[in-house]
Amino acid sequence: MRETLGQAGRYLIGAFLALAVDIGVVTLGMQASLPVLVARVTGLLAGVTTTYFFNRRYTFSPQHPASVQDWGRYLLRQSVGTALNFAVSSGLIYLSDRMWWQIWGAVLVGAAAGFCVNFFSARRQLHR
């Protein structure tokens, strides 16, 4: 139990780093007049990639090497939480006036919605 709580704490740190990357990418995409869905997909991919590398190094320390295949499996395992994140945040952005604070808030709410699902999925893949 203690190990799981420590991992959850480190995963949360990685999630905040990924959230910053995601928000930055979405904000830049919206400023560049990208469609909401394109900005969100790009931000989510950047965020999930951030958590992959952070969690490999600091949260779970897997014994198997990093690879494109491992990253692909990680993306697949993160897909349920990521889909939840995408649906919530994109819906909130779509309904907003697209002010910077609304975009950031929408991405934060979406990330919170997918956090628990993604933690247990990542733990299962990377901590084996």
mmCIF file with all atom_site columns, C-alpha atoms in Angstrom:
data_model
loop_
_atom_site.group_PDB
_atom_site.id
_atom_site.type_symbol
_atom_site.label_atom_id
_atom_site.label_alt_id
_atom_site.label_comp_id
_atom_site.label_asym_id
_atom_site.label_entity_id
_atom_site.label_seq_id
_atom_site.pdbx_PDB_ins_code
_atom_site.Cartn_x
_atom_site.Cartn_y
_atom_site.Cartn_z
_atom_site.occupancy
_atom_site.B_iso_or_equiv
_atom_site.pdbx_formal_charge
_atom_site.auth_seq_id
_atom_site.auth_comp_id
_atom_site.auth_asym_id
_atom_site.auth_atom_id
_atom_site.pdbx_PDB_model_num
ATOM 1   C CA . MET A 1 1   ? 0.000   0.000  0.000   1.00 0.00 ? 1   MET A CA 1
ATOM 2   C CA . ARG A 1 2   ? 2.822   2.385  0.888   1.00 0.00 ? 2   ARG A CA 1
ATOM 3   C CA . GLU A 1 3   ? 4.499   1.748  -2.473  1.00 0.00 ? 3   GLU A CA 1
ATOM 4   C CA . THR A 1 4   ? 1.238   2.436  -4.327  1.00 0.00 ? 4   THR A CA 1
ATOM 5   C CA . LEU A 1 5   ? 0.724   5.721  -2.458  1.00 0.00 ? 5   LEU A CA 1
ATOM 6   C CA . GLY A 1 6   ? 4.292   6.801  -3.256  1.00 0.00 ? 6   GLY A CA 1
ATOM 7   C CA . GLN A 1 7   ? 3.749   5.938  -6.896  1.00 0.00 ? 7   GLN A CA 1
ATOM 8   C CA . ALA A 1 8   ? 0.451   7.835  -6.939  1.00 0.00 ? 8   ALA A CA 1
ATOM 9   C CA . GLY A 1 9   ? 2.215   10.911 -5.541  1.00 0.00 ? 9   GLY A CA 1
ATOM 10  C CA . ARG A 1 10  ? 4.975   10.746 -8.131  1.00 0.00 ? 10  ARG A CA 1
ATOM 11  C CA . TYR A 1 11  ? 2.400   10.072 -10.853 1.00 0.00 ? 11  TYR A CA 1
ATOM 12  C CA . LEU A 1 12  ? 0.575   13.221 -9.750  1.00 0.00 ? 12  LEU A CA 1
ATOM 13  C CA . ILE A 1 13  ? 3.796   15.237 -10.158 1.00 0.00 ? 13  ILE A CA 1
ATOM 14  C CA . GLY A 1 14  ? 4.175   13.817 -13.663 1.00 0.00 ? 14  GLY A CA 1
ATOM 15  C CA . ALA A 1 15  ? 0.522   14.616 -14.342 1.00 0.00 ? 15  ALA A CA 1
ATOM 16  C CA . PHE A 1 16  ? 1.084   18.257 -13.384 1.00 0.00 ? 16  PHE A CA 1
ATOM 17  C CA . LEU A 1 17  ? 4.093   18.436 -15.713 1.00 0.00 ? 17  LEU A CA 1
ATOM 18  C CA . ALA A 1 18  ? 2.021   16.888 -18.497 1.00 0.00 ? 18  ALA A CA 1
ATOM 19  C CA . LEU A 1 19  ? -0.810  19.293 -17.718 1.00 0.00 ? 19  LEU A CA 1
ATOM 20  C CA . ALA A 1 20  ? 1.557   22.243 -18.178 1.00 0.00 ? 20  ALA A CA 1
ATOM 21  C CA . VAL A 1 21  ? 2.740   20.821 -21.509 1.00 0.00 ? 21  VAL A CA 1
ATOM 22  C CA . ASP A 1 22  ? -0.856  20.102 -22.592 1.00 0.00 ? 22  ASP A CA 1
ATOM 23  C CA . ILE A 1 23  ? -2.087  23.586 -21.633 1.00 0.00 ? 23  ILE A CA 1
ATOM 24  C CA . GLY A 1 24  ? 0.861   25.198 -23.404 1.00 0.00 ? 24  GLY A CA 1
ATOM 25  C CA . VAL A 1 25  ? 0.298   23.257 -26.608 1.00 0.00 ? 25  VAL A CA 1
ATOM 26  C CA . VAL A 1 26  ? -3.470  23.895 -26.574 1.00 0.00 ? 26  VAL A CA 1
ATOM 27  C CA . THR A 1 27  ? -2.994  27.604 -25.878 1.00 0.00 ? 27  THR A CA 1
ATOM 28  C CA . LEU A 1 28  ? -0.499  27.929 -28.734 1.00 0.00 ? 28  LEU A CA 1
ATOM 29  C CA . GLY A 1 29  ? -2.786  25.940 -31.019 1.00 0.00 ? 29  GLY A CA 1
ATOM 30  C CA . MET A 1 30  ? -5.791  28.105 -30.210 1.00 0.00 ? 30  MET A CA 1
ATOM 31  C CA . GLN A 1 31  ? -3.721  31.273 -30.720 1.00 0.00 ? 31  GLN A CA 1
ATOM 32  C CA . ALA A 1 32  ? -2.661  29.867 -34.107 1.00 0.00 ? 32  ALA A CA 1
ATOM 33  C CA . SER A 1 33  ? -6.374  29.452 -34.953 1.00 0.00 ? 33  SER A CA 1
ATOM 34  C CA . LEU A 1 34  ? -6.271  25.660 -34.996 1.00 0.00 ? 34  LEU A CA 1
ATOM 35  C CA . PRO A 1 35  ? -9.649  23.981 -34.577 1.00 0.00 ? 35  PRO A CA 1
ATOM 36  C CA . VAL A 1 36  ? -10.398 23.064 -30.944 1.00 0.00 ? 36  VAL A CA 1
ATOM 37  C CA . LEU A 1 37  ? -10.241 19.337 -31.628 1.00 0.00 ? 37  LEU A CA 1
ATOM 38  C CA . VAL A 1 38  ? -6.860  19.572 -33.394 1.00 0.00 ? 38  VAL A CA 1
ATOM 39  C CA . ALA A 1 39  ? -5.420  21.654 -30.551 1.00 0.00 ? 39  ALA A CA 1
ATOM 40  C CA . ARG A 1 40  ? -6.739  19.160 -27.971 1.00 0.00 ? 40  ARG A CA 1
ATOM 41  C CA . VAL A 1 41  ? -5.436  16.069 -29.770 1.00 0.00 ? 41  VAL A CA 1
ATOM 42  C CA . THR A 1 42  ? -2.012  17.669 -30.166 1.00 0.00 ? 42  THR A CA 1
ATOM 43  C CA . GLY A 1 43  ? -1.951  18.756 -26.512 1.00 0.00 ? 43  GLY A CA 1
ATOM 44  C CA . LEU A 1 44  ? -3.059  15.343 -25.278 1.00 0.00 ? 44  LEU A CA 1
ATOM 45  C CA . LEU A 1 45  ? -0.421  13.533 -27.311 1.00 0.00 ? 45  LEU A CA 1
ATOM 46  C CA . ALA A 1 46  ? 2.283   15.851 -25.977 1.00 0.00 ? 46  ALA A CA 1
ATOM 47  C CA . GLY A 1 47  ? 0.984   15.402 -22.415 1.00 0.00 ? 47  GLY A CA 1
ATOM 48  C CA . VAL A 1 48  ? 0.746   11.608 -22.564 1.00 0.00 ? 48  VAL A CA 1
ATOM 49  C CA . THR A 1 49  ? 4.241   11.426 -24.040 1.00 0.00 ? 49  THR A CA 1
ATOM 50  C CA . THR A 1 50  ? 5.484   13.588 -21.154 1.00 0.00 ? 50  THR A CA 1
ATOM 51  C CA . THR A 1 51  ? 3.928   11.208 -18.596 1.00 0.00 ? 51  THR A CA 1
ATOM 52  C CA . TYR A 1 52  ? 5.392   8.196  -20.389 1.00 0.00 ? 52  TYR A CA 1
ATOM 53  C CA . PHE A 1 53  ? 8.948   9.432  -20.004 1.00 0.00 ? 53  PHE A CA 1
ATOM 54  C CA . PHE A 1 54  ? 8.455   10.891 -16.514 1.00 0.00 ? 54  PHE A CA 1
ATOM 55  C CA . ASN A 1 55  ? 6.765   7.754  -15.186 1.00 0.00 ? 55  ASN A CA 1
ATOM 56  C CA . ARG A 1 56  ? 9.385   5.454  -16.691 1.00 0.00 ? 56  ARG A CA 1
ATOM 57  C CA . ARG A 1 57  ? 12.118  7.394  -14.916 1.00 0.00 ? 57  ARG A CA 1
ATOM 58  C CA . TYR A 1 58  ? 10.611  8.486  -11.600 1.00 0.00 ? 58  TYR A CA 1
ATOM 59  C CA . THR A 1 59  ? 7.369   6.695  -10.822 1.00 0.00 ? 59  THR A CA 1
ATOM 60  C CA . PHE A 1 60  ? 7.634   3.035  -11.778 1.00 0.00 ? 60  PHE A CA 1
ATOM 61  C CA . SER A 1 61  ? 11.252  2.323  -12.887 1.00 0.00 ? 61  SER A CA 1
ATOM 62  C CA . PRO A 1 62  ? 10.406  -0.553 -15.240 1.00 0.00 ? 62  PRO A CA 1
ATOM 63  C CA . GLN A 1 63  ? 12.975  -3.211 -16.054 1.00 0.00 ? 63  GLN A CA 1
ATOM 64  C CA . HIS A 1 64  ? 12.124  -3.346 -19.753 1.00 0.00 ? 64  HIS A CA 1
ATOM 65  C CA . PRO A 1 65  ? 13.691  -0.771 -22.092 1.00 0.00 ? 65  PRO A CA 1
ATOM 66  C CA . ALA A 1 66  ? 11.874  2.193  -23.589 1.00 0.00 ? 66  ALA A CA 1
ATOM 67  C CA . SER A 1 67  ? 10.909  1.660  -27.208 1.00 0.00 ? 67  SER A CA 1
ATOM 68  C CA . VAL A 1 68  ? 8.451   2.891  -29.787 1.00 0.00 ? 68  VAL A CA 1
ATOM 69  C CA . GLN A 1 69  ? 6.435   -0.288 -29.193 1.00 0.00 ? 69  GLN A CA 1
ATOM 70  C CA . ASP A 1 70  ? 6.393   0.285  -25.433 1.00 0.00 ? 70  ASP A CA 1
ATOM 71  C CA . TRP A 1 71  ? 5.317   3.913  -25.966 1.00 0.00 ? 71  TRP A CA 1
ATOM 72  C CA . GLY A 1 72  ? 2.553   2.702  -28.308 1.00 0.00 ? 72  GLY A CA 1
ATOM 73  C CA . ARG A 1 73  ? 1.314   0.204  -25.702 1.00 0.00 ? 73  ARG A CA 1
ATOM 74  C CA . TYR A 1 74  ? 1.403   2.977  -23.107 1.00 0.00 ? 74  TYR A CA 1
ATOM 75  C CA . LEU A 1 75  ? -0.699  5.228  -25.362 1.00 0.00 ? 75  LEU A CA 1
ATOM 76  C CA . LEU A 1 76  ? -3.169  2.391  -25.881 1.00 0.00 ? 76  LEU A CA 1
ATOM 77  C CA . ARG A 1 77  ? -3.444  1.710  -22.141 1.00 0.00 ? 77  ARG A CA 1
ATOM 78  C CA . GLN A 1 78  ? -3.910  5.418  -21.457 1.00 0.00 ? 78  GLN A CA 1
ATOM 79  C CA . SER A 1 79  ? -6.646  5.718  -24.089 1.00 0.00 ? 79  SER A CA 1
ATOM 80  C CA . VAL A 1 80  ? -9.673  5.360  -21.778 1.00 0.00 ? 80  VAL A CA 1
ATOM 81  C CA . GLY A 1 81  ? -8.550  8.094  -19.386 1.00 0.00 ? 81  GLY A CA 1
ATOM 82  C CA . THR A 1 82  ? -7.295  10.173 -22.298 1.00 0.00 ? 82  THR A CA 1
ATOM 83  C CA . ALA A 1 83  ? -10.657 9.830  -24.087 1.00 0.00 ? 83  ALA A CA 1
ATOM 84  C CA . LEU A 1 84  ? -12.415 10.958 -20.913 1.00 0.00 ? 84  LEU A CA 1
ATOM 85  C CA . ASN A 1 85  ? -9.978  13.882 -20.612 1.00 0.00 ? 85  ASN A CA 1
ATOM 86  C CA . PHE A 1 86  ? -10.522 14.792 -24.275 1.00 0.00 ? 86  PHE A CA 1
ATOM 87  C CA . ALA A 1 87  ? -14.321 14.636 -24.093 1.00 0.00 ? 87  ALA A CA 1
ATOM 88  C CA . VAL A 1 88  ? -14.612 16.729 -20.938 1.00 0.00 ? 88  VAL A CA 1
ATOM 89  C CA . SER A 1 89  ? -12.022 19.354 -21.870 1.00 0.00 ? 89  SER A CA 1
ATOM 90  C CA . SER A 1 90  ? -13.072 19.706 -25.515 1.00 0.00 ? 90  SER A CA 1
ATOM 91  C CA . GLY A 1 91  ? -16.713 20.051 -24.531 1.00 0.00 ? 91  GLY A CA 1
ATOM 92  C CA . LEU A 1 92  ? -15.886 22.747 -21.998 1.00 0.00 ? 92  LEU A CA 1
ATOM 93  C CA . ILE A 1 93  ? -13.661 24.604 -24.480 1.00 0.00 ? 93  ILE A CA 1
ATOM 94  C CA . TYR A 1 94  ? -16.329 24.373 -27.168 1.00 0.00 ? 94  TYR A CA 1
ATOM 95  C CA . LEU A 1 95  ? -18.945 25.844 -24.800 1.00 0.00 ? 95  LEU A CA 1
ATOM 96  C CA . SER A 1 96  ? -16.638 28.626 -23.572 1.00 0.00 ? 96  SER A CA 1
ATOM 97  C CA . ASP A 1 97  ? -15.712 32.014 -24.994 1.00 0.00 ? 97  ASP A CA 1
ATOM 98  C CA . ARG A 1 98  ? -12.180 30.603 -25.383 1.00 0.00 ? 98  ARG A CA 1
ATOM 99  C CA . MET A 1 99  ? -10.521 33.013 -23.029 1.00 0.00 ? 99  MET A CA 1
ATOM 100 C CA . TRP A 1 100 ? -7.126  31.747 -21.822 1.00 0.00 ? 100 TRP A CA 1
ATOM 101 C CA . TRP A 1 101 ? -8.394  31.016 -18.305 1.00 0.00 ? 101 TRP A CA 1
ATOM 102 C CA . GLN A 1 102 ? -11.347 29.037 -19.709 1.00 0.00 ? 102 GLN A CA 1
ATOM 103 C CA . ILE A 1 103 ? -9.035  26.962 -21.903 1.00 0.00 ? 103 ILE A CA 1
ATOM 104 C CA . TRP A 1 104 ? -6.693  26.273 -18.983 1.00 0.00 ? 104 TRP A CA 1
ATOM 105 C CA . GLY A 1 105 ? -9.610  25.434 -16.690 1.00 0.00 ? 105 GLY A CA 1
ATOM 106 C CA . ALA A 1 106 ? -11.140 23.084 -19.249 1.00 0.00 ? 106 ALA A CA 1
ATOM 107 C CA . VAL A 1 107 ? -7.843  21.241 -19.720 1.00 0.00 ? 107 VAL A CA 1
ATOM 108 C CA . LEU A 1 108 ? -7.398  21.000 -15.935 1.00 0.00 ? 108 LEU A CA 1
ATOM 109 C CA . VAL A 1 109 ? -10.907 19.581 -15.400 1.00 0.00 ? 109 VAL A CA 1
ATOM 110 C CA . GLY A 1 110 ? -10.387 17.093 -18.247 1.00 0.00 ? 110 GLY A CA 1
ATOM 111 C CA . ALA A 1 111 ? -7.034  16.001 -16.834 1.00 0.00 ? 111 ALA A CA 1
ATOM 112 C CA . ALA A 1 112 ? -8.553  15.449 -13.389 1.00 0.00 ? 112 ALA A CA 1
ATOM 113 C CA . ALA A 1 113 ? -11.290 13.320 -14.933 1.00 0.00 ? 113 ALA A CA 1
ATOM 114 C CA . GLY A 1 114 ? -8.764  10.992 -16.586 1.00 0.00 ? 114 GLY A CA 1
ATOM 115 C CA . PHE A 1 115 ? -6.147  10.903 -13.801 1.00 0.00 ? 115 PHE A CA 1
ATOM 116 C CA . CYS A 1 116 ? -7.295  7.874  -11.782 1.00 0.00 ? 116 CYS A CA 1
ATOM 117 C CA . VAL A 1 117 ? -8.029  5.719  -14.797 1.00 0.00 ? 117 VAL A CA 1
ATOM 118 C CA . ASN A 1 118 ? -4.624  6.505  -16.266 1.00 0.00 ? 118 ASN A CA 1
ATOM 119 C CA . PHE A 1 119 ? -2.681  5.943  -13.027 1.00 0.00 ? 119 PHE A CA 1
ATOM 120 C CA . PHE A 1 120 ? -3.841  2.354  -12.629 1.00 0.00 ? 120 PHE A CA 1
ATOM 121 C CA . SER A 1 121 ? -3.357  1.653  -16.322 1.00 0.00 ? 121 SER A CA 1
ATOM 122 C CA . ALA A 1 122 ? 0.195   3.048  -16.303 1.00 0.00 ? 122 ALA A CA 1
ATOM 123 C CA . ARG A 1 123 ? 1.011   1.202  -13.104 1.00 0.00 ? 123 ARG A CA 1
ATOM 124 C CA . ARG A 1 124 ? -0.070  -2.076 -14.637 1.00 0.00 ? 124 ARG A CA 1
ATOM 125 C CA . GLN A 1 125 ? 2.101   -1.630 -17.731 1.00 0.00 ? 125 GLN A CA 1
ATOM 126 C CA . LEU A 1 126 ? 5.212   0.021  -16.345 1.00 0.00 ? 126 LEU A CA 1
ATOM 127 C CA . HIS A 1 127 ? 5.367   -1.640 -12.922 1.00 0.00 ? 127 HIS A CA 1
ATOM 128 C CA . ARG A 1 128 ? 5.590   -5.290 -13.870 1.00 0.00 ? 128 ARG A CA 1
#
